[in-house]
Amino acid sequence: MNRTYAQINEKIAAGKAVVLTADEVIDYVDRNGLEKAAKEVDVVTTATFGPMCSSGCFLNFGHAAPKIRITEAWVSDVRVYCGIAAVDVYLGATELRHNDPANMYYPGEFRYGGGHVIEELVAGKRLQLFALSYGTDDYPNRELRTMFDIHDLNQAIMTNPRNCYQNYNVAVNLSERRIHTYLGTLEPRARNMTYCSAGQLSPLLNDPFYETIGVGTSVWLAGARGLVYSEGTQHCSAVERGDNGVPVEGAGTLALTADMKQMKPAFVRGCSLRGYGVSLALGVGIPIPILNPDILRRTTVRDRDILACCIDYAADYPQKTGKVLARYSYEQLRSGEVQLNGKKVPVSAMSSYHRALEVAELLKAEIRDGKFLLSEPSRRLPANQSMKGLQVKEE
Amino acid sequence: MATKKAYLHFPADQTSNPFVCELVRDFHLVVNIFRAVVTPGKDGYLSLELKGAQDDIDRGFAYLREQGVEIHSGDTGLMWRKDECTHCTNCTVHCPTGALHITDRATREVAFDESLCIECLACIANCPFGVCRQMF
C-alpha cells in the first residue's frame, strides 16, 4: 500500500484525510496492525517545544525621510546585525541587552535579550528602534529613534539556522559545585539531571532516516506556515543508531523559516537561563505523510525505544572528552528518576512535552480541516554526514 | 488546631513593633516564618504560617489589622502565573516540597500546590520563562 503526496493532498483538500499525532499512532497501530493502519492513516503529526538558541529573524523597517542606511542598530536595547542591505537587520535569539553584565556577577540572570524581543514582536508590543549610520549621498541621515510594532514592518521573517535537534544529551554535574548550563542549573554530585527532547513526539525521531522531512517540507512554526530551507547547522547524520535507526545522540537538525506576522505568541517564548544566557523557545510541528508501511512503522517509535547519552557537563562536555556516563530511554527519564552509579537521580526537562502535544493537536486539526497541505521535499537532508571539530592552528 | 498561611505588609511606622512576639505571647500561636523583609523606616513584609486555635488566629489577625497591618490571608508571598507556564517541568526537581509538581503523567502538565510552598524561591532562580514571581 503506497501513496503519493498528491493523493494525500487530495484527501486533505477534500477534508477526508485521516490524521493522528505521533502520540496517538502508537496505540492505533498496536490495535489495528501495521498493514491495516497503513491503509487508513494518511498523516502523522510530530512536534516539539523547547529552547532553540540558533533562532532569529530578518526585519525590514522601510525608509523614513530623509533616508538612513543603518550600520548599527538596537531594538529595545538589544543589538541587531546590520551588515546587510539598508534598513534590513538580523536579530538573534541569544543576543544580550546592551550593558547586561552577563556573568560578571556570577551566575548572571540574563533577564532580557534577543529571544524576549522576538517574543514581544510576535505579541504585537511596541518596541524601540535606535539606529546609527555613516551618511552617504543617497542615505544622508545618521541617527534615528522611533517606536514600532510588527505591523509597521515590511517583513519579519524568522530564519533559524539550527532547530529541531533529532535527539539530545542528558546533562548531569559530577563536580563538587553547582553549575549553570543551557540545560539549566545542575546541582553538585549528580543531585539532578536534565534532558531536552519531545522523545516519541519529536519530528526527526519519527523520521530517523529523513525519508519525508527534507528541504522544502512545509512545517508549522509557532502557528505560521513555514518550511525547511536547508539542513540545520551541525547536521550530523553519521552517528550511532539503535536497531530501529534512531540515533542515540544529537544527529540531524533543521533550518526553518516562517513569517512572524502569522505566529501565535504562546509558541514563541524568550527564556533566561541563569548563568548561561538568553534563548528562544519555539513550538514546531511537522507532518509526516504515510507514503508506505515502513514510514508508518517508524512513526510508532516509543519513548522506551529512544536512548539518550548522559554527559557530565562539569568536565566531559566542556573539555570535549566524548565520555558518556550512561544511556537512558526517554521512558526512564520521564519517570522522573534514574539510577547513576547506584544512586537515584531526580530528572526534569527543558523541553515541554505538554506544549509539544498541543502543537501536534493544532497541526492535526489544521490538516483535518484542509487548511494545511503537505509538500514534497525538493532535496533530501544529507545522509552519512559527519561533523568536524575545530582544529586550532598556529599559522 | 488550625493552620493559616499569610503574608503581611506593614507600613513604615510599624516596622519597629514586635508583631511575631505578640502573636506568640498574647495569642498563643506557633509561628513559622518563611521570609521577611524588615528594614527600619521602610515598609515591611513577612511571609509566615500560623498554627493555633481558630479563635486565636482570628483574634491575632484582628489585632494586626488594628495596627494597620495588611493581611494577604491564605496567600504565600510567591506567585505562580499559570498562563505563563510552558510546562517544561524544569522547576519540579528544584522545588524541595513538591509544591511545583507534574499533575498528569501522560500530558506532563505542571501544577502548583500553594499549601506546600515554603518560599525557598528556588523556582524563581530556575524557571527559564520567569513564571514565578515574589510579592516582595
PDB file of N, CA and C in Angstrom, chain A residues 167-174 190 193-195 240 247-249 306-313 316 321-330 332-333 337-343 345 347:
ATOM      1  N   ASN A 167      17.920  14.361  18.453  1.00  0.00           N
ATOM      2  CA  ASN A 167      17.965  13.797  19.796  1.00  0.00           C
ATOM      3  C   ASN A 167      18.874  14.726  20.589  1.00  0.00           C
ATOM      4  N   TYR A 168      19.030  14.524  21.897  1.00  0.00           N
ATOM      5  CA  TYR A 168      19.921  15.432  22.612  1.00  0.00           C
ATOM      6  C   TYR A 168      20.511  14.793  23.865  1.00  0.00           C
ATOM      7  N   ASN A 169      21.586  15.436  24.353  1.00  0.00           N
ATOM      8  CA  ASN A 169      22.259  14.950  25.562  1.00  0.00           C
ATOM      9  C   ASN A 169      21.356  15.046  26.780  1.00  0.00           C
ATOM     10  N   VAL A 170      21.684  14.242  27.773  1.00  0.00           N
ATOM     11  CA  VAL A 170      21.121  14.372  29.111  1.00  0.00           C
ATOM     12  C   VAL A 170      22.268  14.905  29.977  1.00  0.00           C
ATOM     13  N   ALA A 171      22.018  15.998  30.702  1.00  0.00           N
ATOM     14  CA  ALA A 171      23.112  16.648  31.427  1.00  0.00           C
ATOM     15  C   ALA A 171      23.083  16.341  32.909  1.00  0.00           C
ATOM     16  N   VAL A 172      24.282  16.119  33.463  1.00  0.00           N
ATOM     17  CA  VAL A 172      24.426  15.903  34.903  1.00  0.00           C
ATOM     18  C   VAL A 172      25.719  16.590  35.328  1.00  0.00           C
ATOM     19  N   ASN A 173      25.881  16.802  36.630  1.00  0.00           N
ATOM     20  CA  ASN A 173      27.054  17.503  37.151  1.00  0.00           C
ATOM     21  C   ASN A 173      27.716  16.631  38.208  1.00  0.00           C
ATOM     22  N   LEU A 174      28.902  16.105  37.898  1.00  0.00           N
ATOM     23  CA  LEU A 174      29.592  15.232  38.860  1.00  0.00           C
ATOM     24  C   LEU A 174      30.571  16.000  39.746  1.00  0.00           C
ATOM     25  N   ALA A 190      25.788  14.977  41.158  1.00  0.00           N
ATOM     26  CA  ALA A 190      24.665  14.331  40.451  1.00  0.00           C
ATOM     27  C   ALA A 190      23.358  14.387  41.229  1.00  0.00           C
ATOM     28  N   MET A 193      19.303  15.906  37.057  1.00  0.00           N
ATOM     29  CA  MET A 193      19.653  15.588  35.678  1.00  0.00           C
ATOM     30  C   MET A 193      18.615  16.248  34.778  1.00  0.00           C
ATOM     31  N   THR A 194      19.036  16.732  33.607  1.00  0.00           N
ATOM     32  CA  THR A 194      18.089  17.384  32.694  1.00  0.00           C
ATOM     33  C   THR A 194      18.196  16.800  31.288  1.00  0.00           C
ATOM     34  N   TYR A 195      17.053  16.554  30.663  1.00  0.00           N
ATOM     35  CA  TYR A 195      17.041  16.156  29.250  1.00  0.00           C
ATOM     36  C   TYR A 195      16.262  17.209  28.472  1.00  0.00           C
ATOM     37  N   GLU A 240      25.929   6.907  15.776  1.00  0.00           N
ATOM     38  CA  GLU A 240      25.480   5.588  16.208  1.00  0.00           C
ATOM     39  C   GLU A 240      23.953   5.582  16.307  1.00  0.00           C
ATOM     40  N   PRO A 247      18.917   7.613  16.237  1.00  0.00           N
ATOM     41  CA  PRO A 247      20.232   7.968  16.762  1.00  0.00           C
ATOM     42  C   PRO A 247      20.230   8.089  18.282  1.00  0.00           C
ATOM     43  N   VAL A 248      21.377   7.823  18.908  1.00  0.00           N
ATOM     44  CA  VAL A 248      21.469   7.920  20.372  1.00  0.00           C
ATOM     45  C   VAL A 248      22.123   9.233  20.789  1.00  0.00           C
ATOM     46  N   GLU A 249      22.383  10.115  19.828  1.00  0.00           N
ATOM     47  CA  GLU A 249      22.926  11.442  20.165  1.00  0.00           C
ATOM     48  C   GLU A 249      22.308  12.478  19.227  1.00  0.00           C
ATOM     49  N   ILE A 306      13.886   4.901  22.539  1.00  0.00           N
ATOM     50  CA  ILE A 306      14.757   6.024  22.145  1.00  0.00           C
ATOM     51  C   ILE A 306      15.728   6.270  23.295  1.00  0.00           C
ATOM     52  N   LEU A 307      17.021   6.138  22.996  1.00  0.00           N
ATOM     53  CA  LEU A 307      18.033   6.314  24.038  1.00  0.00           C
ATOM     54  C   LEU A 307      18.740   7.651  23.889  1.00  0.00           C
ATOM     55  N   ALA A 308      19.170   8.204  25.035  1.00  0.00           N
ATOM     56  CA  ALA A 308      19.947   9.449  25.016  1.00  0.00           C
ATOM     57  C   ALA A 308      21.165   9.272  25.919  1.00  0.00           C
ATOM     58  N   CYS A 309      22.238   9.992  25.598  1.00  0.00           N
ATOM     59  CA  CYS A 309      23.504   9.860  26.322  1.00  0.00           C
ATOM     60  C   CYS A 309      23.575  10.845  27.474  1.00  0.00           C
ATOM     61  N   CYS A 310      23.958  10.353  28.632  1.00  0.00           N
ATOM     62  CA  CYS A 310      24.121  11.206  29.810  1.00  0.00           C
ATOM     63  C   CYS A 310      25.585  11.643  29.900  1.00  0.00           C
ATOM     64  N   ILE A 311      25.789  12.963  29.967  1.00  0.00           N
ATOM     65  CA  ILE A 311      27.144  13.535  29.904  1.00  0.00           C
ATOM     66  C   ILE A 311      27.367  14.409  31.140  1.00  0.00           C
ATOM     67  N   ASP A 312      28.594  14.392  31.642  1.00  0.00           N
ATOM     68  CA  ASP A 312      28.959  15.265  32.765  1.00  0.00           C
ATOM     69  C   ASP A 312      29.270  16.664  32.218  1.00  0.00           C
ATOM     70  N   TYR A 313      28.372  17.610  32.523  1.00  0.00           N
ATOM     71  CA  TYR A 313      28.533  18.973  31.997  1.00  0.00           C
ATOM     72  C   TYR A 313      29.514  19.807  32.822  1.00  0.00           C
ATOM     73  N   ASP A 316      33.322  16.594  31.244  1.00  0.00           N
ATOM     74  CA  ASP A 316      33.433  15.930  29.941  1.00  0.00           C
ATOM     75  C   ASP A 316      32.851  16.756  28.802  1.00  0.00           C
ATOM     76  N   THR A 321      35.666  15.512  26.002  1.00  0.00           N
ATOM     77  CA  THR A 321      36.329  14.206  26.115  1.00  0.00           C
ATOM     78  C   THR A 321      35.566  13.109  25.374  1.00  0.00           C
ATOM     79  N   GLY A 322      34.286  13.335  25.139  1.00  0.00           N
ATOM     80  CA  GLY A 322      33.478  12.324  24.454  1.00  0.00           C
ATOM     81  C   GLY A 322      32.952  11.238  25.381  1.00  0.00           C
ATOM     82  N   LYS A 323      33.249  11.345  26.680  1.00  0.00           N
ATOM     83  CA  LYS A 323      32.824  10.297  27.620  1.00  0.00           C
ATOM     84  C   LYS A 323      31.310  10.326  27.862  1.00  0.00           C
ATOM     85  N   VAL A 324      30.719   9.147  27.795  1.00  0.00           N
ATOM     86  CA  VAL A 324      29.285   9.001  28.078  1.00  0.00           C
ATOM     87  C   VAL A 324      29.150   8.222  29.381  1.00  0.00           C
ATOM     88  N   LEU A 325      28.440   8.786  30.349  1.00  0.00           N
ATOM     89  CA  LEU A 325      28.321   8.149  31.665  1.00  0.00           C
ATOM     90  C   LEU A 325      27.323   7.010  31.648  1.00  0.00           C
ATOM     91  N   ALA A 326      26.221   7.208  30.913  1.00  0.00           N
ATOM     92  CA  ALA A 326      25.159   6.197  30.885  1.00  0.00           C
ATOM     93  C   ALA A 326      24.223   6.526  29.734  1.00  0.00           C
ATOM     94  N   ARG A 327      23.381   5.578  29.399  1.00  0.00           N
ATOM     95  CA  ARG A 327      22.341   5.834  28.410  1.00  0.00           C
ATOM     96  C   ARG A 327      20.996   5.522  29.047  1.00  0.00           C
ATOM     97  N   TYR A 328      20.049   6.404  28.778  1.00  0.00           N
ATOM     98  CA  TYR A 328      18.708   6.209  29.332  1.00  0.00           C
ATOM     99  C   TYR A 328      17.689   6.324  28.219  1.00  0.00           C
ATOM    100  N   SER A 329      16.592   5.596  28.353  1.00  0.00           N
ATOM    101  CA  SER A 329      15.488   5.772  27.417  1.00  0.00           C
ATOM    102  C   SER A 329      14.647   6.948  27.914  1.00  0.00           C
ATOM    103  N   TYR A 330      13.869   7.546  27.004  1.00  0.00           N
ATOM    104  CA  TYR A 330      13.003   8.654  27.432  1.00  0.00           C
ATOM    105  C   TYR A 330      11.908   8.172  28.381  1.00  0.00           C
ATOM    106  N   GLN A 332      12.491   6.039  30.807  1.00  0.00           N
ATOM    107  CA  GLN A 332      13.161   6.133  32.115  1.00  0.00           C
ATOM    108  C   GLN A 332      13.255   7.575  32.568  1.00  0.00           C
ATOM    109  N   LEU A 333      13.650   8.461  31.646  1.00  0.00           N
ATOM    110  CA  LEU A 333      13.834   9.870  32.011  1.00  0.00           C
ATOM    111  C   LEU A 333      12.505  10.487  32.445  1.00  0.00           C
ATOM    112  N   GLU A 337      12.993   9.787  37.596  1.00  0.00           N
ATOM    113  CA  GLU A 337      14.124   9.329  38.408  1.00  0.00           C
ATOM    114  C   GLU A 337      14.870   8.234  37.658  1.00  0.00           C
ATOM    115  N   VAL A 338      16.215   8.328  37.639  1.00  0.00           N
ATOM    116  CA  VAL A 338      17.029   7.250  37.039  1.00  0.00           C
ATOM    117  C   VAL A 338      18.157   6.902  38.012  1.00  0.00           C
ATOM    118  N   GLN A 339      18.838   5.828  37.703  1.00  0.00           N
ATOM    119  CA  GLN A 339      19.984   5.399  38.526  1.00  0.00           C
ATOM    120  C   GLN A 339      21.275   5.803  37.820  1.00  0.00           C
ATOM    121  N   LEU A 340      22.199   6.414  38.586  1.00  0.00           N
ATOM    122  CA  LEU A 340      23.532   6.680  38.036  1.00  0.00           C
ATOM    123  C   LEU A 340      24.541   6.255  39.096  1.00  0.00           C
ATOM    124  N   ASN A 341      25.429   5.351  38.731  1.00  0.00           N
ATOM    125  CA  ASN A 341      26.433   4.809  39.665  1.00  0.00           C
ATOM    126  C   ASN A 341      25.778   4.343  40.967  1.00  0.00           C
ATOM    127  N   GLY A 342      24.657   3.659  40.838  1.00  0.00           N
ATOM    128  CA  GLY A 342      23.991   3.084  42.004  1.00  0.00           C
ATOM    129  C   GLY A 342      23.211   4.074  42.844  1.00  0.00           C
ATOM    130  N   LYS A 343      23.095   5.307  42.354  1.00  0.00           N
ATOM    131  CA  LYS A 343      22.396   6.336  43.136  1.00  0.00           C
ATOM    132  C   LYS A 343      21.176   6.827  42.355  1.00  0.00           C
ATOM    133  N   VAL A 345      18.754   9.511  40.876  1.00  0.00           N
ATOM    134  CA  VAL A 345      18.903  10.924  40.498  1.00  0.00           C
ATOM    135  C   VAL A 345      17.570  11.435  39.958  1.00  0.00           C
ATOM    136  N   VAL A 347      15.044  13.617  37.752  1.00  0.00           N
ATOM    137  CA  VAL A 347      15.201  14.101  36.376  1.00  0.00           C
ATOM    138  C   VAL A 347      14.089  15.084  36.027  1.00  0.00           C
TER     139      VAL A 347
END
